[in-house]
mmCIF file of C-alpha atoms and ligand atoms in Angstrom:
data_model
loop_
_atom_site.group_PDB
_atom_site.id
_atom_site.type_symbol
_atom_site.label_atom_id
_atom_site.label_comp_id
_atom_site.label_asym_id
_atom_site.label_seq_id
_atom_site.Cartn_x
_atom_site.Cartn_y
_atom_site.Cartn_z
ATOM 1 C CA MET L 17 107.002 -29.645 114.327
ATOM 2 C CA LYS L 18 105.643 -32.907 115.707
ATOM 3 C CA LYS L 19 103.871 -35.294 113.411
ATOM 4 C CA GLU L 20 100.203 -35.761 114.387
ATOM 5 C CA ASN L 21 99.268 -38.928 112.568
ATOM 6 C CA ASN L 22 100.575 -42.378 113.378
ATOM 7 C CA ILE L 23 104.106 -43.394 112.451
ATOM 8 C CA ASN L 24 104.273 -45.155 109.108
ATOM 9 C CA HIS L 25 107.885 -44.517 108.125
ATOM 10 C CA TYR L 26 110.621 -46.747 109.484
ATOM 11 C CA ILE L 27 114.391 -47.173 109.535
ATOM 12 C CA ASP L 28 116.032 -50.601 109.695
ATOM 13 C CA LEU L 29 119.649 -50.576 110.851
ATOM 14 C CA HIS L 30 119.968 -54.281 111.561
ATOM 15 C CA ALA L 31 118.806 -56.674 108.849
ATOM 16 C CA HIS L 32 120.826 -59.621 107.528
ATOM 17 C CA LEU L 33 120.440 -60.155 103.778
ATOM 18 C CA ASP L 34 120.285 -63.945 104.160
ATOM 19 C CA GLY L 35 117.613 -63.520 106.838
ATOM 20 C CA CYS L 36 115.446 -61.432 104.477
ATOM 21 C CA ILE L 37 114.805 -64.151 101.878
ATOM 22 C CA THR L 38 111.026 -64.589 101.869
ATOM 23 C CA VAL L 39 109.275 -67.406 99.963
ATOM 24 C CA GLY L 40 108.616 -64.973 97.090
ATOM 25 C CA ILE L 41 112.253 -63.871 96.880
ATOM 26 C CA ALA L 42 113.517 -67.460 97.216
ATOM 27 C CA LYS L 43 111.369 -68.506 94.257
ATOM 28 C CA LYS L 44 112.688 -65.626 92.141
ATOM 29 C CA LEU L 45 116.319 -66.396 93.042
ATOM 30 C CA ALA L 46 115.808 -70.116 92.352
ATOM 31 C CA ALA L 47 114.237 -69.387 88.942
ATOM 32 C CA LEU L 48 117.067 -66.973 88.071
ATOM 33 C CA GLN L 49 119.652 -69.685 88.729
ATOM 34 C CA LYS L 50 117.625 -72.715 87.609
ATOM 35 C CA ILE L 51 117.866 -74.172 91.109
ATOM 36 C CA THR L 52 115.154 -76.600 92.252
ATOM 37 C CA LEU L 53 113.821 -75.641 95.670
ATOM 38 C CA PRO L 54 113.199 -78.405 98.243
ATOM 39 C CA SER L 55 109.446 -77.912 97.782
ATOM 40 C CA ALA L 56 107.153 -76.304 95.240
ATOM 41 C CA ALA L 57 104.494 -75.629 97.877
ATOM 42 C CA ASP L 58 104.583 -72.164 99.490
ATOM 43 C CA GLU L 59 103.471 -73.438 102.911
ATOM 44 C CA GLU L 60 106.233 -76.032 103.004
ATOM 45 C CA LEU L 61 108.821 -73.548 101.755
ATOM 46 C CA LEU L 62 107.733 -71.123 104.448
ATOM 47 C CA SER L 63 108.286 -73.749 107.103
ATOM 48 C CA ILE L 64 111.774 -74.523 105.731
ATOM 49 C CA LEU L 65 112.705 -70.834 105.437
ATOM 50 C CA SER L 66 111.425 -69.711 108.832
ATOM 51 C CA VAL L 67 112.277 -70.554 112.399
ATOM 52 C CA PRO L 68 110.370 -73.465 113.991
ATOM 53 C CA ASP L 69 108.479 -73.018 117.278
ATOM 54 C CA THR L 70 110.904 -75.528 118.773
ATOM 55 C CA CYS L 71 113.887 -73.129 118.340
ATOM 56 C CA GLU L 72 115.911 -73.419 121.535
ATOM 57 C CA ASP L 73 118.624 -70.820 121.150
ATOM 58 C CA LEU L 74 120.669 -68.712 118.737
ATOM 59 C CA ASN L 75 122.671 -71.753 117.572
ATOM 60 C CA ASP L 76 119.411 -73.448 116.583
ATOM 61 C CA PHE L 77 118.185 -70.248 114.920
ATOM 62 C CA LEU L 78 121.360 -69.963 112.842
ATOM 63 C CA LYS L 79 120.604 -73.365 111.237
ATOM 64 C CA CYS L 80 117.752 -71.718 109.278
ATOM 65 C CA PHE L 81 120.223 -69.918 107.016
ATOM 66 C CA ASP L 82 121.321 -72.945 104.965
ATOM 67 C CA LEU L 83 118.660 -72.657 102.246
ATOM 68 C CA PRO L 84 118.756 -68.858 101.800
ATOM 69 C CA LEU L 85 122.545 -68.933 101.688
ATOM 70 C CA SER L 86 122.516 -71.670 99.040
ATOM 71 C CA LEU L 87 120.522 -69.259 96.838
ATOM 72 C CA LEU L 88 123.051 -66.435 97.286
ATOM 73 C CA GLN L 89 126.229 -67.892 95.811
ATOM 74 C CA THR L 90 126.426 -66.040 92.479
ATOM 75 C CA GLU L 91 126.899 -62.400 91.508
ATOM 76 C CA GLU L 92 123.506 -62.214 89.775
ATOM 77 C CA SER L 93 121.632 -63.670 92.739
ATOM 78 C CA LEU L 94 123.330 -61.386 95.267
ATOM 79 C CA GLU L 95 122.663 -58.293 93.174
ATOM 80 C CA GLU L 96 119.033 -59.288 92.653
ATOM 81 C CA ALA L 97 118.527 -60.244 96.314
ATOM 82 C CA VAL L 98 119.765 -56.872 97.593
ATOM 83 C CA TYR L 99 117.438 -55.115 95.166
ATOM 84 C CA LEU L 100 114.429 -57.335 95.992
ATOM 85 C CA VAL L 101 114.908 -57.138 99.758
ATOM 86 C CA LEU L 102 115.185 -53.331 99.746
ATOM 87 C CA SER L 103 112.130 -53.132 97.464
ATOM 88 C CA GLU L 104 110.148 -55.273 99.913
ATOM 89 C CA MET L 105 111.273 -53.031 102.774
ATOM 90 C CA GLU L 106 110.058 -49.981 100.871
ATOM 91 C CA ARG L 107 106.593 -51.571 100.605
ATOM 92 C CA ASP L 108 106.631 -51.919 104.398
ATOM 93 C CA GLY L 109 107.299 -48.183 104.860
ATOM 94 C CA VAL L 110 111.063 -48.335 105.369
ATOM 95 C CA ILE L 111 112.702 -45.088 104.215
ATOM 96 C CA TYR L 112 116.335 -46.002 104.935
ATOM 97 C CA ALA L 113 117.988 -49.366 105.531
ATOM 98 C CA GLU L 114 121.386 -50.729 106.382
ATOM 99 C CA LEU L 115 121.587 -54.230 105.005
ATOM 100 C CA ARG L 116 124.335 -56.490 106.309
ATOM 101 C CA PHE L 117 125.855 -59.645 104.908
ATOM 102 C CA ALA L 118 129.017 -61.709 105.406
ATOM 103 C CA PRO L 119 130.964 -61.899 102.119
ATOM 104 C CA GLN L 120 132.764 -65.037 103.373
ATOM 105 C CA LEU L 121 129.435 -66.922 103.465
ATOM 106 C CA HIS L 122 128.952 -66.370 99.732
ATOM 107 C CA THR L 123 132.088 -68.179 98.540
ATOM 108 C CA GLN L 124 130.621 -71.732 98.463
ATOM 109 C CA LYS L 125 130.860 -71.843 94.667
ATOM 110 C CA GLY L 126 134.184 -70.009 94.498
ATOM 111 C CA MET L 127 132.971 -66.407 94.289
ATOM 112 C CA PRO L 128 135.663 -64.178 95.841
ATOM 113 C CA GLN L 129 134.574 -61.916 98.740
ATOM 114 C CA GLU L 130 135.341 -58.818 96.676
ATOM 115 C CA THR L 131 133.119 -59.992 93.808
ATOM 116 C CA ALA L 132 130.308 -60.597 96.308
ATOM 117 C CA ILE L 133 130.685 -57.036 97.626
ATOM 118 C CA GLN L 134 130.664 -55.567 94.124
ATOM 119 C CA ALA L 135 127.500 -57.522 93.278
ATOM 120 C CA ALA L 136 125.744 -56.333 96.447
ATOM 121 C CA LEU L 137 126.764 -52.749 95.601
ATOM 122 C CA ARG L 138 125.121 -53.085 92.184
ATOM 123 C CA GLY L 139 121.931 -54.275 93.888
ATOM 124 C CA LEU L 140 122.088 -51.320 96.265
ATOM 125 C CA LYS L 141 122.387 -48.897 93.326
ATOM 126 C CA LYS L 142 119.008 -50.123 92.017
ATOM 127 C CA SER L 143 117.306 -49.780 95.409
ATOM 128 C CA PRO L 144 114.145 -47.651 95.542
ATOM 129 C CA ILE L 145 115.179 -46.393 99.006
ATOM 130 C CA PRO L 146 118.484 -44.985 100.259
ATOM 131 C CA GLY L 147 120.585 -47.537 102.051
ATOM 132 C CA ASN L 148 124.014 -48.782 102.935
ATOM 133 C CA LEU L 149 125.858 -52.064 103.389
ATOM 134 C CA ILE L 150 127.499 -53.405 106.537
ATOM 135 C CA LEU L 151 129.997 -56.233 106.024
ATOM 136 C CA CYS L 152 129.701 -58.952 108.668
ATOM 137 C CA CYS L 153 132.706 -60.777 109.987
ATOM 138 C CA MET L 154 131.849 -64.113 111.567
ATOM 139 C CA ARG L 155 132.600 -65.559 114.995
ATOM 140 C CA GLY L 156 134.445 -68.863 114.599
ATOM 141 C CA GLU L 157 137.771 -70.547 115.234
ATOM 142 C CA SER L 158 139.196 -71.162 111.773
ATOM 143 C CA ASN L 159 138.165 -68.082 109.814
ATOM 144 C CA GLN L 160 140.590 -65.382 110.996
ATOM 145 C CA LYS L 161 141.937 -65.069 107.466
ATOM 146 C CA GLU L 162 138.455 -64.607 106.011
ATOM 147 C CA ASN L 163 137.579 -61.996 108.657
ATOM 148 C CA MET L 164 140.792 -60.067 107.928
ATOM 149 C CA GLU L 165 139.987 -60.134 104.226
ATOM 150 C CA THR L 166 136.541 -58.698 104.959
ATOM 151 C CA LEU L 167 138.094 -55.935 107.066
ATOM 152 C CA GLU L 168 140.624 -55.084 104.332
ATOM 153 C CA LEU L 169 137.810 -54.927 101.784
ATOM 154 C CA ALA L 170 135.687 -52.774 104.089
ATOM 155 C CA ARG L 171 138.623 -50.375 104.290
ATOM 156 C CA LYS L 172 138.988 -50.397 100.517
ATOM 157 C CA TYR L 173 135.292 -49.835 99.756
ATOM 158 C CA LEU L 174 134.450 -47.606 102.726
ATOM 159 C CA ILE L 175 132.292 -44.643 101.787
ATOM 160 C CA GLU L 176 130.177 -42.194 103.788
ATOM 161 C CA ASP L 177 126.911 -43.030 102.065
ATOM 162 C CA GLY L 178 125.615 -45.255 99.268
ATOM 163 C CA GLY L 179 127.900 -48.254 99.774
ATOM 164 C CA VAL L 180 129.950 -50.044 102.422
ATOM 165 C CA VAL L 181 129.809 -47.988 105.618
ATOM 166 C CA ALA L 182 130.845 -50.323 108.459
ATOM 167 C CA ILE L 183 131.599 -53.850 109.618
ATOM 168 C CA ASP L 184 129.871 -56.123 112.130
ATOM 169 C CA LEU L 185 130.660 -59.275 114.071
ATOM 170 C CA ALA L 186 127.899 -61.890 113.812
ATOM 171 C CA GLY L 187 127.475 -65.579 114.615
ATOM 172 C CA ALA L 188 127.554 -67.716 117.736
ATOM 173 C CA GLU L 189 128.324 -65.287 120.573
ATOM 174 C CA ALA L 190 127.948 -67.866 123.345
ATOM 175 C CA ILE L 191 130.595 -70.128 121.759
ATOM 176 C CA PHE L 192 133.081 -67.480 120.569
ATOM 177 C CA PRO L 193 133.106 -64.597 123.079
ATOM 178 C CA THR L 194 133.658 -60.984 122.057
ATOM 179 C CA GLU L 195 136.964 -60.732 123.968
ATOM 180 C CA ASN L 196 138.523 -63.066 121.329
ATOM 181 C CA TYR L 197 138.252 -60.204 118.841
ATOM 182 C CA GLU L 198 140.199 -57.481 120.624
ATOM 183 C CA GLU L 199 143.117 -57.473 118.172
ATOM 184 C CA PHE L 200 140.768 -57.622 115.231
ATOM 185 C CA PHE L 201 138.838 -54.537 116.288
ATOM 186 C CA ALA L 202 142.053 -52.724 117.174
ATOM 187 C CA LYS L 203 142.871 -53.112 113.478
ATOM 188 C CA ALA L 204 139.412 -51.824 112.505
ATOM 189 C CA ARG L 205 140.027 -48.761 114.694
ATOM 190 C CA GLU L 206 143.445 -48.247 113.095
ATOM 191 C CA TYR L 207 141.766 -48.421 109.662
ATOM 192 C CA LYS L 208 139.002 -46.036 110.821
ATOM 193 C CA VAL L 209 136.350 -48.527 109.753
ATOM 194 C CA PRO L 210 133.264 -47.926 111.944
ATOM 195 C CA PHE L 211 131.763 -51.016 113.542
ATOM 196 C CA THR L 212 128.807 -52.519 115.308
ATOM 197 C CA ILE L 213 129.071 -55.827 117.196
ATOM 198 C CA HIS L 214 126.402 -58.416 118.033
ATOM 199 C CA ALA L 215 126.756 -58.427 121.812
ATOM 200 C CA GLY L 216 124.513 -59.197 124.754
ATOM 201 C CA GLU L 217 122.334 -61.449 122.611
ATOM 202 C CA ALA L 218 123.444 -65.032 123.350
ATOM 203 C CA GLY L 219 126.307 -63.798 125.506
ATOM 204 C CA ASP L 220 125.937 -61.664 128.609
ATOM 205 C CA ALA L 221 126.500 -58.116 129.869
ATOM 206 C CA GLU L 222 130.267 -58.763 129.944
ATOM 207 C CA ASP L 223 130.252 -59.098 126.129
ATOM 208 C CA VAL L 224 128.561 -55.705 125.949
ATOM 209 C CA LYS L 225 131.187 -54.197 128.223
ATOM 210 C CA THR L 226 133.960 -55.680 126.065
ATOM 211 C CA ALA L 227 132.338 -54.450 122.828
ATOM 212 C CA ILE L 228 132.054 -50.901 124.194
ATOM 213 C CA GLN L 229 135.645 -50.935 125.439
ATOM 214 C CA MET L 230 136.730 -52.105 121.966
ATOM 215 C CA GLY L 231 135.083 -49.032 120.414
ATOM 216 C CA ALA L 232 131.803 -50.260 118.943
ATOM 217 C CA ALA L 233 129.575 -47.363 117.889
ATOM 218 C CA ARG L 234 126.504 -49.592 118.064
ATOM 219 C CA LEU L 235 125.605 -52.968 119.502
ATOM 220 C CA GLY L 236 123.460 -55.648 117.899
ATOM 221 C CA HIS L 237 120.791 -56.474 120.524
ATOM 222 C CA GLY L 238 122.478 -55.707 123.877
ATOM 223 C CA VAL L 239 119.309 -56.976 125.499
ATOM 224 C CA ARG L 240 121.090 -59.065 128.122
ATOM 225 C CA ILE L 241 122.360 -56.015 129.985
ATOM 226 C CA ALA L 242 118.917 -55.990 131.657
ATOM 227 C CA GLY L 243 119.404 -56.305 135.398
ATOM 228 C CA ASN L 244 123.085 -55.309 135.316
ATOM 229 C CA GLU L 245 123.113 -51.743 136.604
ATOM 230 C CA GLU L 246 126.844 -51.261 136.047
ATOM 231 C CA VAL L 247 126.679 -52.120 132.353
ATOM 232 C CA ILE L 248 123.412 -50.226 131.848
ATOM 233 C CA ARG L 249 125.200 -47.144 133.186
ATOM 234 C CA LEU L 250 128.160 -47.836 130.893
ATOM 235 C CA VAL L 251 125.844 -48.100 127.863
ATOM 236 C CA LYS L 252 124.166 -44.841 128.834
ATOM 237 C CA ASP L 253 127.384 -42.940 129.550
ATOM 238 C CA SER L 254 129.139 -44.196 126.403
ATOM 239 C CA GLY L 255 126.219 -43.149 124.178
ATOM 240 C CA VAL L 256 126.416 -46.429 122.272
ATOM 241 C CA PHE L 257 123.245 -47.267 120.323
ATOM 242 C CA LEU L 258 121.362 -50.530 120.869
ATOM 243 C CA GLU L 259 120.006 -52.215 117.735
ATOM 244 C CA MET L 260 117.171 -54.104 119.404
ATOM 245 C CA CYS L 261 115.287 -56.821 117.520
ATOM 246 C CA PRO L 262 112.274 -58.007 119.574
ATOM 247 C CA THR L 263 110.928 -61.018 117.629
ATOM 248 C CA SER L 264 114.452 -62.321 117.057
ATOM 249 C CA ASN L 265 115.162 -62.012 120.794
ATOM 250 C CA ARG L 266 112.018 -63.990 121.628
ATOM 251 C CA GLN L 267 112.797 -66.741 119.106
ATOM 252 C CA THR L 268 116.487 -67.170 119.981
ATOM 253 C CA LYS L 269 115.582 -67.053 123.689
ATOM 254 C CA ALA L 270 117.900 -64.087 124.187
ATOM 255 C CA VAL L 271 115.017 -63.075 126.442
ATOM 256 C CA THR L 272 112.914 -65.731 128.139
ATOM 257 C CA ASP L 273 110.030 -63.606 129.394
ATOM 258 C CA MET L 274 108.870 -61.146 126.751
ATOM 259 C CA SER L 275 106.468 -59.472 129.187
ATOM 260 C CA GLY L 276 109.601 -58.002 130.748
ATOM 261 C CA TYR L 277 111.210 -57.027 127.429
ATOM 262 C CA PRO L 278 113.452 -54.115 128.474
ATOM 263 C CA LEU L 279 113.145 -51.866 125.402
ATOM 264 C CA LYS L 280 110.752 -49.340 126.931
ATOM 265 C CA ASP L 281 112.576 -49.355 130.246
ATOM 266 C CA PHE L 282 115.904 -48.723 128.493
ATOM 267 C CA LEU L 283 114.328 -45.895 126.476
ATOM 268 C CA GLU L 284 112.823 -44.261 129.555
ATOM 269 C CA ARG L 285 116.202 -44.461 131.291
ATOM 270 C CA GLY L 286 117.848 -42.553 128.454
ATOM 271 C CA LEU L 287 119.536 -45.395 126.561
ATOM 272 C CA LYS L 288 119.665 -44.896 122.809
ATOM 273 C CA VAL L 289 117.524 -47.790 121.630
ATOM 274 C CA THR L 290 116.439 -48.503 118.067
ATOM 275 C CA ILE L 291 113.978 -51.135 116.732
ATOM 276 C CA ASN L 292 115.070 -53.424 113.898
ATOM 277 C CA THR L 293 114.165 -56.745 112.304
ATOM 278 C CA ASP L 294 117.400 -58.829 112.284
ATOM 279 C CA ASP L 295 116.108 -61.666 110.051
ATOM 280 C CA PRO L 296 112.536 -60.768 109.098
ATOM 281 C CA ALA L 297 111.910 -63.653 106.677
ATOM 282 C CA ILE L 298 113.228 -66.247 109.099
ATOM 283 C CA GLU L 299 111.188 -64.665 111.913
ATOM 284 C CA ARG L 300 108.060 -64.105 109.766
ATOM 285 C CA THR L 301 108.001 -60.410 110.628
ATOM 286 C CA THR L 302 108.538 -56.947 109.116
ATOM 287 C CA LEU L 303 109.754 -53.682 110.649
ATOM 288 C CA SER L 304 106.230 -52.204 110.821
ATOM 289 C CA GLY L 305 105.256 -55.478 112.527
ATOM 290 C CA GLU L 306 108.021 -55.021 115.121
ATOM 291 C CA PHE L 307 106.784 -51.507 115.941
ATOM 292 C CA ARG L 308 103.192 -52.841 116.308
ATOM 293 C CA TYR L 309 104.509 -55.684 118.473
ATOM 294 C CA MET L 310 106.193 -53.241 120.854
ATOM 295 C CA GLN L 311 103.115 -51.002 120.900
ATOM 296 C CA THR L 312 100.867 -53.944 121.858
ATOM 297 C CA LEU L 313 103.298 -55.620 124.246
ATOM 298 C CA LEU L 314 104.742 -52.592 126.025
ATOM 299 C CA GLY L 315 102.294 -49.794 125.249
ATOM 300 C CA LEU L 316 104.918 -47.824 123.343
ATOM 301 C CA THR L 317 103.435 -44.393 122.551
ATOM 302 C CA GLU L 318 103.638 -42.547 119.233
ATOM 303 C CA ASP L 319 106.082 -40.098 120.831
ATOM 304 C CA GLN L 320 108.273 -42.967 121.971
ATOM 305 C CA LYS L 321 108.162 -44.557 118.521
ATOM 306 C CA GLN L 322 109.221 -41.242 117.051
ATOM 307 C CA GLN L 323 112.040 -40.939 119.594
ATOM 308 C CA ILE L 324 113.233 -44.418 118.613
ATOM 309 C CA LEU L 325 113.268 -43.446 114.935
ATOM 310 C CA PHE L 326 115.211 -40.277 115.733
ATOM 311 C CA ASN L 327 117.693 -42.508 117.566
ATOM 312 C CA SER L 328 117.953 -44.631 114.410
ATOM 313 C CA ILE L 329 118.812 -41.540 112.387
ATOM 314 C CA ASP L 330 121.481 -40.522 114.906
ATOM 315 C CA ALA L 331 122.856 -44.060 114.901
ATOM 316 C CA ALA L 332 122.917 -44.514 111.115
ATOM 317 C CA PHE L 333 126.289 -44.961 109.434
ATOM 318 C CA THR L 334 125.669 -42.192 106.925
ATOM 319 C CA THR L 335 126.243 -38.513 106.200
ATOM 320 C CA ASP L 336 124.722 -35.541 108.025
ATOM 321 C CA LYS L 337 123.042 -34.609 104.757
ATOM 322 C CA ARG L 338 121.237 -37.966 104.593
ATOM 323 C CA LYS L 339 120.344 -37.685 108.288
ATOM 324 C CA LYS L 340 118.763 -34.260 107.709
ATOM 325 C CA GLU L 341 116.687 -35.628 104.839
ATOM 326 C CA LEU L 342 115.496 -38.539 106.955
ATOM 327 C CA HIS L 343 114.533 -36.145 109.759
ATOM 328 C CA GLN L 344 112.429 -34.136 107.332
ATOM 329 C CA GLN L 345 110.759 -37.287 106.025
ATOM 330 C CA LEU L 346 109.840 -38.381 109.536
ATOM 331 C CA LEU L 347 108.432 -35.033 110.509
ATOM 332 C CA PHE L 348 106.226 -34.395 107.500
HETATM 333 N N1 ADE R 425 123.244 -63.866 111.905
HETATM 334 C C1 ADE R 425 121.974 -63.694 111.525
HETATM 335 N N2 ADE R 425 121.199 -63.381 112.560
HETATM 336 C C2 ADE R 425 122.013 -63.344 113.637
HETATM 337 C C3 ADE R 425 121.813 -63.075 114.990
HETATM 338 N N3 ADE R 425 120.620 -62.764 115.493
HETATM 339 N N4 ADE R 425 122.887 -63.141 115.821
HETATM 340 C C4 ADE R 425 124.087 -63.440 115.351
HETATM 341 N N5 ADE R 425 124.328 -63.701 114.068
HETATM 342 C C5 ADE R 425 123.297 -63.648 113.221
HETATM 343 ZN ZN1 ZN R 426 121.788 -59.872 113.736
#
C-alpha cells in the first residue's frame, strides 16, 4: 500500500561521524573532556565547524575536520559522539543510519584503532534508532599499514546487523586515485568484507569504473559519471547503488552547476540512487533538508522520494529482517 501523506522518515547510508559534530555536540564533547573550544560564542564556533563559502574543492572541504577530530580522540568521547549523532538524526526523522568513521584518525592521543571501534560500538548500542558502522580506510601515501589494520579489524568485528558491516575508502580522491587500491580491495573481497568506495566525487568517471570493477557494492557520490554514457550504462547494468550527497557535492564543487544536478535524471534512467548527508554539521544541513533541497531544486515527487528510500533499504548493509522492518515503517 502506498503512503498518502508526505515522506517524513529517512535513511542515511553515508554520514561521517566527524562531519556530524554540530556546535551543540562539540560543546558537550568539550565539556566531557575538559577541552577549551577555540570560541565560547555559538556563531563563531559554527563558522569554525562548518564549511566557508570560499570552499574551492574537496581538499579545502577536508580541512574543516581538524576541530571535530580533535574532540574525538578518547573512548568516552567517541562513544558519546556516536550516541549523540544518532539521537540528533532520530529527531530529524531518520529511522536507520549507517555511520562511518576512520579508526586511524582517532589515534592522535595513542588510542588503538581497535579501542576506537569498541567505543563506537558502545555508542551504537545506546542509539535510539537501528544503525550500523562502516569503517573508513583513508586515501594517502604513507598509511597502507593503518588501512590494512582497519581491514583486519573489519573482518574481526564484521556482523550482519548492529555493528561493523562494511568498509569504505575516503579522503582525497583527486590526489590518490582509486586504481591505487586494487590489491587492497582484492584482500577485502578475499575476507568477504563488503565495501563502498568514495568515487566520482573529486575524481572522474574512470574512478567509478575502477571501483565497480574492484567489486564495490555501493559508491560514495558517483556524481561525476554525468555525461559519460558508457559508465552510466555500467552503473546501471552492475546494479551498484549511488550514495548521493547534494549539498556536499555543491560545496566541494564535485558539481559546478547545481541546476543540472543529475540525481533525478539518474533515477529516471533506472540507476539506484539514494540521498544522504555526508557531513551534515560541516555542510549545515540535515537529511530531511537534503530531501527538501532536491524537491525544490529538481521537483522530486513524493513517489520519487519513496523510490529513493526503497533504494536505500535495498542498498543497506544489513539483514533481510531489518530491511523488512524498514519497509513496513516507510509504508505506514
Ligand atoms: N571525508 C569526509 N567527507 C568526505 C568526502 N565528501 N569525500 C571524501 N572523504 C570524506
Ligand atoms: Zn563521504
